[in-house]
Short mmCIF file of C-alpha atoms in Angstrom, two decimals:
data_model
loop_
_atom_site.label_atom_id
_atom_site.label_comp_id
_atom_site.label_asym_id
_atom_site.label_seq_id
_atom_site.Cartn_x
_atom_site.Cartn_y
_atom_site.Cartn_z
CA MET A 592 20.26 -92.80 -48.28
CA ARG A 593 16.76 -92.20 -47.04
CA GLY A 594 16.37 -90.14 -43.90
CA PRO A 595 14.62 -91.53 -40.85
CA VAL A 596 10.86 -91.88 -41.14
CA ARG A 597 8.93 -89.44 -38.88
CA ARG A 598 6.22 -91.81 -37.80
CA ALA A 599 4.80 -89.40 -35.21
CA ALA A 600 3.60 -87.13 -38.02
CA VAL A 601 1.50 -89.85 -39.61
CA LEU A 602 -2.13 -89.93 -38.34
CA PRO A 603 -5.01 -92.17 -39.37
CA VAL A 604 -7.48 -90.43 -41.64
CA GLY A 605 -10.29 -90.54 -39.06
CA ALA A 606 -8.12 -89.00 -36.34
CA GLY A 607 -6.99 -86.20 -38.68
CA LEU A 608 -10.56 -85.24 -39.45
CA ALA A 609 -11.43 -85.21 -35.76
CA VAL A 610 -8.53 -82.88 -34.95
CA ALA A 611 -9.48 -80.56 -37.79
CA ALA A 612 -13.07 -80.42 -36.60
CA ALA A 613 -11.95 -79.64 -33.05
CA LEU A 614 -9.69 -76.80 -34.21
CA LEU A 615 -12.51 -75.37 -36.30
CA LEU A 616 -14.87 -75.40 -33.29
CA ILE A 617 -12.30 -73.73 -31.03
CA GLY A 618 -11.67 -71.05 -33.62
CA THR A 619 -15.40 -70.35 -34.01
CA VAL A 620 -16.00 -69.97 -30.25
CA THR A 621 -12.94 -67.75 -29.77
CA ASP A 622 -13.80 -65.45 -32.66
CA SER A 623 -17.43 -65.13 -31.57
CA SER A 624 -16.64 -64.16 -27.97
CA ALA A 625 -13.90 -61.73 -28.90
CA SER A 626 -15.67 -59.90 -31.70
CA CYS A 627 -19.15 -59.37 -30.21
CA PRO A 628 -18.78 -57.87 -26.69
CA ARG A 629 -21.39 -55.21 -27.47
CA THR A 630 -23.82 -57.81 -28.72
CA ALA A 631 -23.36 -59.92 -25.60
CA SER A 632 -23.88 -56.86 -23.44
CA ALA A 633 -27.05 -55.90 -25.31
CA HIS A 634 -28.49 -59.35 -24.80
CA THR A 635 -27.71 -59.27 -21.09
CA TYR A 636 -28.87 -55.74 -20.32
CA GLY A 637 -31.43 -55.08 -23.03
CA THR A 638 -35.17 -55.50 -22.86
CA GLY A 639 -35.05 -59.11 -23.94
CA ALA A 640 -36.50 -58.37 -27.40
CA ALA A 641 -33.15 -59.14 -29.02
CA THR A 642 -33.12 -62.71 -27.74
CA SER A 643 -35.00 -65.46 -29.54
CA GLY A 644 -37.39 -67.90 -27.91
CA THR A 645 -39.88 -67.35 -25.11
CA GLY A 646 -37.52 -68.59 -22.40
CA ALA A 647 -34.65 -66.42 -23.64
CA ALA A 648 -36.87 -63.35 -23.81
CA THR A 649 -38.07 -63.94 -20.26
CA SER A 650 -34.49 -64.29 -19.06
CA GLY A 651 -33.49 -61.11 -20.89
CA THR A 652 -36.36 -59.15 -19.35
CA ALA A 653 -35.46 -60.37 -15.86
CA ALA A 654 -31.85 -59.35 -16.43
CA ALA A 655 -32.96 -55.90 -17.57
CA ALA A 656 -34.99 -55.46 -14.41
CA ARG A 657 -31.86 -56.03 -12.33
CA THR A 658 -29.66 -53.48 -14.07
CA VAL A 659 -28.49 -50.08 -13.00
CA ALA A 660 -27.95 -47.10 -15.29
CA VAL A 661 -26.10 -43.82 -15.03
CA THR A 662 -28.36 -40.86 -15.78
CA SER A 663 -27.10 -37.27 -15.43
CA GLY A 664 -24.23 -38.51 -13.31
CA ALA A 665 -26.58 -40.40 -10.97
CA THR A 666 -26.73 -44.16 -10.54
CA VAL A 667 -30.35 -45.22 -11.02
CA ALA A 668 -31.28 -48.79 -10.11
CA ALA A 669 -34.20 -50.71 -11.55
CA PRO A 670 -36.61 -51.88 -8.82
CA ARG A 671 -35.31 -55.46 -8.68
CA ALA A 672 -31.71 -54.27 -8.39
CA ARG A 673 -32.29 -51.96 -5.42
CA ARG A 674 -30.64 -52.55 -2.07
CA PRO A 675 -32.68 -51.86 1.07
CA ALA A 676 -31.64 -48.77 2.99
CA PRO A 677 -30.28 -49.63 6.45
CA VAL A 678 -32.22 -49.07 9.63
CA LEU A 679 -31.52 -45.49 10.71
CA THR A 680 -32.87 -44.58 14.12
CA TRP A 681 -30.95 -41.66 15.58
CA THR A 682 -31.36 -38.15 16.95
CA ASP A 683 -31.57 -34.96 14.95
CA LEU A 684 -29.60 -31.76 15.52
CA ASP A 685 -31.94 -30.79 18.36
CA GLY A 686 -31.65 -34.16 20.07
CA ASN A 687 -35.07 -35.41 18.96
CA PRO A 688 -35.37 -39.09 17.97
CA ILE A 689 -36.05 -39.75 14.32
CA SER A 690 -36.25 -42.92 12.24
CA LEU A 691 -36.05 -43.51 8.51
CA ALA A 692 -38.55 -46.35 8.93
CA ALA A 693 -41.20 -43.81 9.95
CA PHE A 694 -41.17 -42.54 6.36
CA ARG A 695 -41.98 -45.93 4.77
CA GLY A 696 -44.56 -45.41 2.05
CA GLU A 697 -42.99 -42.09 1.08
CA VAL A 698 -40.07 -41.28 -1.19
CA VAL A 699 -37.17 -40.06 0.95
CA VAL A 700 -34.30 -37.92 -0.28
CA LEU A 701 -31.28 -38.49 1.97
CA ASN A 702 -28.58 -35.84 1.80
CA VAL A 703 -25.18 -36.27 3.48
CA TRP A 704 -23.54 -32.98 4.43
CA ASP A 705 -21.34 -31.15 6.89
CA SER A 706 -21.03 -27.47 7.73
CA TRP A 707 -17.40 -26.96 6.66
CA CYS A 708 -17.84 -28.55 3.23
CA ALA A 709 -17.77 -25.99 0.39
CA PRO A 710 -19.75 -28.16 -2.08
CA CYS A 711 -22.35 -28.68 0.65
CA ARG A 712 -22.77 -24.93 0.95
CA ALA A 713 -22.98 -24.63 -2.83
CA GLU A 714 -25.81 -27.18 -3.12
CA ALA A 715 -27.77 -26.19 0.00
CA GLY A 716 -30.05 -23.74 -1.82
CA ASP A 717 -30.77 -26.33 -4.49
CA LEU A 718 -31.91 -28.74 -1.81
CA ALA A 719 -34.16 -26.23 -0.09
CA LEU A 720 -36.05 -25.50 -3.32
CA PRO A 721 -37.22 -29.04 -4.25
CA SER A 722 -37.83 -30.01 -0.62
CA GLY A 723 -40.58 -27.39 -0.50
CA GLU A 724 -41.97 -28.19 -3.95
CA VAL A 725 -42.46 -31.93 -3.47
CA ARG A 726 -43.61 -32.03 0.14
CA GLY A 727 -47.24 -32.55 -0.82
CA ALA A 728 -46.38 -35.35 -3.26
CA GLY A 729 -45.38 -37.93 -0.68
CA VAL A 730 -41.69 -36.99 -0.77
CA ARG A 731 -39.65 -36.20 2.35
CA PHE A 732 -36.13 -34.83 2.74
CA LEU A 733 -33.83 -36.04 5.50
CA GLY A 734 -30.25 -34.94 6.07
CA ILE A 735 -27.34 -36.82 7.61
CA ASN A 736 -24.97 -34.32 9.16
CA THR A 737 -21.57 -35.95 9.47
CA ARG A 738 -18.18 -34.96 10.95
CA ASP A 739 -19.68 -31.98 12.77
CA ARG A 740 -19.06 -32.68 16.45
CA ASP A 741 -20.47 -29.27 17.30
CA ARG A 742 -24.25 -29.30 16.85
CA ASP A 743 -24.31 -25.51 17.04
CA ALA A 744 -22.19 -25.23 13.89
CA ALA A 745 -24.53 -27.61 12.09
CA ARG A 746 -27.63 -25.74 13.27
CA SER A 747 -26.11 -22.46 12.10
CA PHE A 748 -25.59 -24.01 8.67
CA VAL A 749 -29.24 -25.09 8.54
CA ARG A 750 -30.48 -21.61 9.47
CA ALA A 751 -28.14 -19.83 7.08
CA HIS A 752 -29.30 -21.89 4.10
CA GLY A 753 -32.97 -22.14 4.98
CA LEU A 754 -33.07 -25.93 5.15
CA ASP A 755 -36.50 -26.89 6.42
CA PHE A 756 -35.94 -30.63 6.81
CA PRO A 757 -34.44 -32.48 9.80
CA SER A 758 -30.93 -33.91 9.82
CA LEU A 759 -29.58 -36.84 11.79
CA HIS A 760 -26.48 -35.90 13.74
CA ASP A 761 -23.75 -38.38 12.81
CA PRO A 762 -20.42 -36.83 13.85
CA THR A 763 -18.41 -40.08 13.58
CA GLY A 764 -19.89 -41.30 10.29
CA ALA A 765 -21.35 -44.41 11.96
CA LEU A 766 -24.60 -44.12 10.02
CA LEU A 767 -22.81 -43.84 6.69
CA LEU A 768 -20.98 -47.10 7.32
CA ARG A 769 -24.31 -48.93 7.50
CA PHE A 770 -24.84 -48.41 3.78
CA PRO A 771 -23.25 -50.80 1.25
CA PRO A 772 -20.14 -49.05 -0.14
CA GLU A 773 -21.40 -49.44 -3.71
CA VAL A 774 -24.46 -47.41 -2.69
CA LEU A 775 -22.83 -44.74 -0.54
CA ASN A 776 -19.13 -43.93 -0.27
CA PRO A 777 -18.63 -42.53 3.26
CA GLN A 778 -15.72 -40.46 1.98
CA THR A 779 -17.84 -38.62 -0.61
CA ILE A 780 -19.43 -35.52 0.88
CA PRO A 781 -21.93 -34.33 -0.12
CA SER A 782 -23.87 -37.34 -1.37
CA THR A 783 -27.57 -37.75 -2.06
CA LEU A 784 -29.72 -40.88 -2.15
CA VAL A 785 -33.34 -41.28 -3.20
CA VAL A 786 -35.10 -44.06 -1.29
CA ASP A 787 -38.28 -45.47 -2.81
CA ARG A 788 -41.58 -46.09 -1.02
CA GLU A 789 -40.50 -49.61 -0.12
CA GLY A 790 -37.36 -48.41 1.64
CA ARG A 791 -34.91 -49.31 -1.14
CA VAL A 792 -32.17 -47.09 -2.55
CA ALA A 793 -33.29 -46.15 -6.06
CA VAL A 794 -30.85 -43.34 -6.88
CA ALA A 795 -27.32 -42.57 -5.68
CA ILE A 796 -25.47 -39.34 -6.42
CA GLY A 797 -21.91 -38.64 -5.31
CA GLY A 798 -20.97 -34.98 -5.06
CA ALA A 799 -22.98 -31.77 -5.13
CA VAL A 800 -26.32 -31.82 -6.92
CA SER A 801 -28.48 -29.09 -8.44
CA ALA A 802 -32.24 -28.76 -8.24
CA GLY A 803 -32.53 -29.15 -12.01
CA ARG A 804 -30.65 -32.42 -11.85
CA LEU A 805 -32.31 -33.79 -8.70
CA LYS A 806 -35.97 -32.95 -9.32
CA PRO A 807 -36.46 -35.24 -12.39
CA LEU A 808 -34.91 -38.13 -10.47
CA ILE A 809 -37.26 -37.58 -7.52
CA ASP A 810 -40.23 -37.37 -9.90
CA ARG A 811 -39.14 -40.59 -11.58
CA VAL A 812 -39.15 -42.55 -8.30
CA ALA A 813 -42.31 -40.85 -7.01
CA ALA A 814 -44.15 -41.79 -10.20
CA GLU A 815 -43.67 -45.47 -9.44
CA GLY A 816 -46.60 -45.26 -7.05
#
């Protein structure tokens, strides 16, 4: 006897070709996306030269201008990717008013520190050196002293390490919380930011920094004009 006929398995010729074409298309898209992540990344973050067509090249160049890169452990943002630094109007360790906005048009190196922090003590000399070297090049240094409720302890730290730039007194960390967390982690002390002449954060460094590491980054932002 013949078995039952499996009619569900029988497809018209046209329908079978359509299904085969669909499966082939799905397979092509899946293989392409899974096997070329580096290529996709290069097209998104490259200079745009790898993309074909005038419109694609323009899009690639715009994407490149928005990227950030990690150089010597520092996050360096391209101009179009930079976030504006928050408004900082506060008092320094001597009670004098000071504002970050007053430095617009200059490159500003912002250093977050406190007097009991061992890495802060370790990097203090490396901050004093470039702050003196670049003063005539339109670059200013400004500290943010945090967690030190006692101004005397903070002032003693400044004298002991020969820091010749002012520091905002921020014992509660209120100023740090004004920065976007992806730019400045308030829990990371010390931290250093380089703010460009337009008041945007160009460089972010978490942890202690040396003069040899910091100076080229300052020069890079200062050279933008």
